[in-house]
């Protein structure tokens, strides 16, 4: 079951913040966040495991709410290099290895 | 080193051709994946190999035939493809049974004429 990702797109000025959400109707084992730039492969940002963990990568952080089966990615003080399409990839508790990706969020950071 | 390599980078083939895509990693990962990605869409899982055995096949048409000859190598054999099969084909690898993520190769851009 494909996770639901929102918003579809967001336009930011440099220095602004944004939140991207990823939710599942089934129990999640892990959530993986990737960023993909045009014509390139997805690049791993971070992994969230059940347990409400919060992780950080530079000024990008994420959280996992096990009760809601939802993960959120926080882009703080955005930089031009943050532009790209962000995907969440989820694994269900009964399906290790079987990744389902959200539809993606296109992020454009302008000067 | 978290490198997954894929060859070729680009491939153009006719509907009657037979071709193969190759993926290689030397990270000791025993899970390897094939994904198909159309423009402006997320990667779509096709196959998963775990310890060189096919563990997941997402009902992919038989014109796509995966092969995992050893723990470092993954092939995708293509035969009698359709124009709608044109896409970016991504390979990824991962440590089995762990909480580690999967690492993607750069992909092969396939065009079917």
Short mmCIF file of C-alpha atoms in Angstrom, two decimals:
data_model
loop_
_atom_site.label_atom_id
_atom_site.label_comp_id
_atom_site.label_asym_id
_atom_site.label_seq_id
_atom_site.Cartn_x
_atom_site.Cartn_y
_atom_site.Cartn_z
CA UNK A 1 0.00 0.00 0.00
CA UNK A 2 1.57 3.24 -1.17
CA UNK A 3 2.09 5.81 1.62
CA UNK A 4 0.37 9.16 1.25
CA UNK A 5 2.75 12.07 0.93
CA UNK A 6 1.89 15.76 1.20
CA UNK A 7 2.13 18.43 -0.02
CA UNK A 8 2.68 17.66 -3.71
CA UNK A 9 4.87 20.72 -4.15
CA UNK A 10 6.26 23.61 -2.17
CA UNK A 11 8.11 26.75 -3.20
CA UNK A 12 10.39 28.36 -0.65
CA UNK A 13 12.66 31.34 -0.47
CA UNK A 14 16.12 30.66 0.88
CA UNK A 15 16.02 30.57 4.65
CA UNK A 16 12.37 29.52 4.93
CA UNK A 17 11.14 26.31 6.54
CA UNK A 18 8.90 23.54 5.24
CA UNK A 19 7.36 20.28 6.45
CA UNK A 20 6.65 17.22 4.32
CA UNK A 21 4.38 14.50 5.65
CA UNK A 22 4.19 10.80 4.90
CA UNK A 23 1.45 8.61 6.33
CA UNK A 24 0.48 4.98 6.10
CA UNK A 25 -2.76 3.13 6.73
CA UNK A 26 -0.78 0.08 7.89
CA UNK A 27 1.76 -0.45 10.68
CA UNK A 28 5.19 0.76 9.63
CA UNK A 29 8.51 -0.89 10.38
CA UNK A 30 10.62 1.91 8.99
CA UNK A 31 10.46 5.11 6.97
CA UNK A 32 13.30 6.14 4.68
CA UNK A 33 13.61 9.64 3.26
CA UNK A 34 15.30 10.34 -0.06
CA UNK A 35 15.92 13.39 -2.20
CA UNK A 36 16.14 13.09 -5.95
CA UNK A 37 17.39 15.76 -8.30
CA UNK A 38 16.38 15.78 -11.94
CA UNK A 39 18.05 13.00 -13.93
CA UNK A 40 19.80 11.56 -10.88
CA UNK A 41 19.23 8.62 -8.55
CA UNK A 42 17.53 9.09 -5.17
CA UNK A 43 19.97 10.01 -2.41
CA UNK A 44 19.39 8.73 1.10
CA UNK A 45 18.74 11.34 3.77
CA UNK A 46 17.70 9.42 6.87
CA UNK A 47 15.87 6.44 8.27
CA UNK A 48 13.23 6.50 10.96
CA UNK A 49 12.28 3.46 12.94
CA UNK A 50 9.16 2.81 14.97
CA UNK A 51 9.55 4.31 18.40
CA UNK A 52 9.05 7.99 17.70
CA UNK A 53 12.62 8.70 16.80
CA UNK A 54 13.79 12.01 15.53
CA UNK A 55 16.89 12.27 13.40
CA UNK A 56 18.83 15.09 11.83
CA UNK A 57 21.00 15.63 8.81
CA UNK A 58 22.44 19.14 8.62
CA UNK A 59 19.33 21.36 8.87
CA UNK A 60 17.01 18.59 7.72
CA UNK A 61 15.38 16.52 10.43
CA UNK A 62 12.55 14.02 10.65
CA UNK A 63 10.23 12.42 13.15
CA UNK A 64 8.11 9.32 13.31
CA UNK A 65 4.79 9.20 15.14
CA UNK A 66 4.00 5.54 15.72
CA UNK A 67 0.45 6.22 16.91
CA UNK A 68 -0.45 8.01 13.71
CA UNK A 69 1.85 5.88 11.48
CA UNK A 70 3.16 9.13 10.13
CA UNK A 71 6.58 10.58 9.48
CA UNK A 72 7.40 14.22 8.90
CA UNK A 73 10.48 15.72 7.25
CA UNK A 74 11.50 19.20 8.36
CA UNK A 75 13.50 21.46 6.09
CA UNK A 76 14.87 24.26 8.25
CA UNK A 77 16.49 27.45 6.97
CA UNK A 78 16.32 26.06 3.44
CA UNK A 79 19.25 26.37 1.05
CA UNK A 80 19.25 26.36 -2.75
CA UNK A 81 20.75 22.86 -2.64
CA UNK A 82 17.57 21.57 -0.97
CA UNK A 83 15.68 21.81 -4.25
CA UNK A 84 14.57 18.46 -5.61
CA UNK A 85 11.87 15.86 -5.18
CA UNK A 86 11.57 14.28 -1.75
CA UNK A 87 10.26 10.75 -1.42
CA UNK A 88 9.39 8.75 1.63
CA UNK A 89 9.89 5.02 1.32
CA UNK A 90 8.11 2.78 3.79
CA UNK A 91 8.44 -0.78 4.93
CA UNK A 92 5.57 -2.49 6.71
CA UNK A 93 6.11 -4.56 9.84
CA UNK A 94 5.27 -7.78 8.02
CA UNK A 95 7.20 -7.04 4.81
CA UNK A 96 10.89 -6.38 5.38
CA UNK A 97 12.54 -5.40 2.17
CA UNK A 98 9.38 -4.45 0.30
CA UNK A 99 9.62 -0.69 -0.16
CA UNK A 100 6.68 1.43 -1.18
CA UNK A 101 7.34 5.03 -2.10
CA UNK A 102 5.09 8.03 -1.66
CA UNK A 103 4.22 10.07 -4.74
CA UNK A 104 6.88 12.63 -3.92
CA UNK A 105 7.04 16.30 -2.93
CA UNK A 106 8.70 18.70 -5.33
CA UNK A 107 10.62 21.36 -3.43
CA UNK A 108 11.85 24.49 -5.17
CA UNK A 109 14.05 26.88 -3.21
CA UNK A 110 14.50 30.30 -4.78
CA UNK A 111 17.08 32.98 -3.96
CA UNK B 1 32.20 2.92 0.09
CA UNK B 2 28.47 2.97 -0.74
CA UNK B 3 28.70 2.63 -4.49
CA UNK B 4 26.31 0.76 -6.72
CA UNK B 5 27.23 0.83 -10.40
CA UNK B 6 24.91 0.30 -13.35
CA UNK B 7 25.61 -0.22 -17.02
CA UNK B 8 24.80 1.00 -19.54
CA UNK B 9 23.82 4.57 -18.61
CA UNK B 10 21.56 4.85 -21.63
CA UNK B 11 19.98 2.18 -23.82
CA UNK B 12 17.83 2.48 -26.91
CA UNK B 13 16.23 -0.71 -28.19
CA UNK B 14 13.61 -1.85 -30.62
CA UNK B 15 10.64 -3.94 -29.61
CA UNK B 16 12.17 -7.11 -31.04
CA UNK B 17 15.58 -6.70 -29.42
CA UNK B 18 17.04 -8.58 -26.48
CA UNK B 19 19.24 -6.59 -24.12
CA UNK B 20 20.44 -6.74 -20.53
CA UNK B 21 20.98 -4.21 -17.77
CA UNK B 22 23.75 -4.81 -15.27
CA UNK B 23 24.12 -3.77 -11.65
CA UNK B 24 27.12 -4.35 -9.40
CA UNK B 25 28.04 -3.64 -5.77
CA UNK B 26 30.97 -4.65 -3.61
CA UNK B 27 29.62 -3.65 -0.22
CA UNK B 28 28.75 -7.17 0.87
CA UNK B 29 25.04 -6.42 0.56
CA UNK B 30 22.95 -9.57 0.10
CA UNK B 31 19.68 -7.85 -0.86
CA UNK B 32 19.44 -6.33 -4.31
CA UNK B 33 16.55 -4.52 -5.94
CA UNK B 34 15.26 -3.49 -9.34
CA UNK B 35 12.99 -0.45 -9.63
CA UNK B 36 11.31 1.21 -12.57
CA UNK B 37 10.80 4.97 -12.47
CA UNK B 38 8.75 6.97 -14.94
CA UNK B 39 9.12 10.73 -15.20
CA UNK B 40 7.69 12.65 -12.23
CA UNK B 41 6.72 9.40 -10.50
CA UNK B 42 8.21 7.54 -7.55
CA UNK B 43 10.37 4.43 -8.00
CA UNK B 44 8.20 1.36 -8.44
CA UNK B 45 9.49 -1.90 -7.00
CA UNK B 46 9.94 -4.70 -9.52
CA UNK B 47 12.09 -7.43 -7.97
CA UNK B 48 14.00 -8.15 -4.77
CA UNK B 49 16.75 -10.72 -4.41
CA UNK B 50 17.83 -11.89 -1.00
CA UNK B 51 20.92 -14.13 -0.79
CA UNK B 52 20.78 -14.55 -4.56
CA UNK B 53 17.23 -15.91 -4.44
CA UNK B 54 14.24 -14.06 -5.81
CA UNK B 55 12.18 -13.09 -2.78
CA UNK B 56 9.79 -10.49 -4.19
CA UNK B 57 8.32 -10.22 -7.68
CA UNK B 58 5.77 -7.44 -7.95
CA UNK B 59 3.81 -9.12 -10.76
CA UNK B 60 6.19 -7.83 -13.38
CA UNK B 61 5.53 -8.94 -17.00
CA UNK B 62 7.67 -11.85 -18.17
CA UNK B 63 9.39 -9.69 -20.78
CA UNK B 64 11.51 -8.58 -17.80
CA UNK B 65 13.66 -11.41 -16.48
CA UNK B 66 15.92 -10.82 -13.48
CA UNK B 67 19.01 -12.82 -12.67
CA UNK B 68 21.37 -12.77 -9.71
CA UNK B 69 24.42 -14.86 -10.67
CA UNK B 70 26.39 -14.02 -7.52
CA UNK B 71 26.23 -11.84 -4.43
CA UNK B 72 27.69 -8.78 -6.20
CA UNK B 73 25.88 -8.85 -9.50
CA UNK B 74 22.30 -8.34 -10.60
CA UNK B 75 21.07 -8.44 -14.18
CA UNK B 76 17.79 -7.53 -15.79
CA UNK B 77 17.20 -9.24 -19.14
CA UNK B 78 14.85 -7.45 -21.50
CA UNK B 79 12.98 -9.01 -24.39
CA UNK B 80 10.09 -7.87 -26.58
CA UNK B 81 9.59 -4.66 -24.65
CA UNK B 82 6.88 -2.11 -25.38
CA UNK B 83 7.32 1.66 -25.77
CA UNK B 84 5.58 2.14 -22.41
CA UNK B 85 8.50 0.30 -20.78
CA UNK B 86 10.69 3.31 -21.47
CA UNK B 87 11.81 4.57 -18.07
CA UNK B 88 14.73 4.96 -15.70
CA UNK B 89 15.68 1.56 -14.25
CA UNK B 90 17.26 1.80 -10.85
CA UNK B 91 19.17 -0.85 -8.99
CA UNK B 92 19.66 -0.73 -5.23
CA UNK B 93 21.35 -2.87 -2.62
CA UNK B 94 21.08 -3.32 1.11
CA UNK B 95 22.27 -5.41 4.04
CA UNK B 96 19.72 -8.18 4.66
CA UNK B 97 17.59 -8.05 7.79
CA UNK B 98 19.01 -4.83 9.08
CA UNK B 99 17.74 -1.37 9.74
CA UNK B 100 20.09 0.03 7.14
CA UNK B 101 18.71 1.73 4.08
CA UNK B 102 19.06 0.76 0.45
CA UNK B 103 21.66 2.46 -1.73
CA UNK B 104 20.74 3.32 -5.29
CA UNK B 105 22.83 3.13 -8.40
CA UNK B 106 22.72 5.97 -10.96
CA UNK B 107 20.20 4.13 -13.14
CA UNK B 108 19.89 3.13 -16.79
CA UNK B 109 17.75 5.36 -18.98
CA UNK B 110 15.90 2.98 -21.32
CA UNK B 111 14.10 4.04 -24.47
CA UNK B 112 12.04 1.49 -26.40
CA UNK B 113 11.24 2.43 -29.98
#
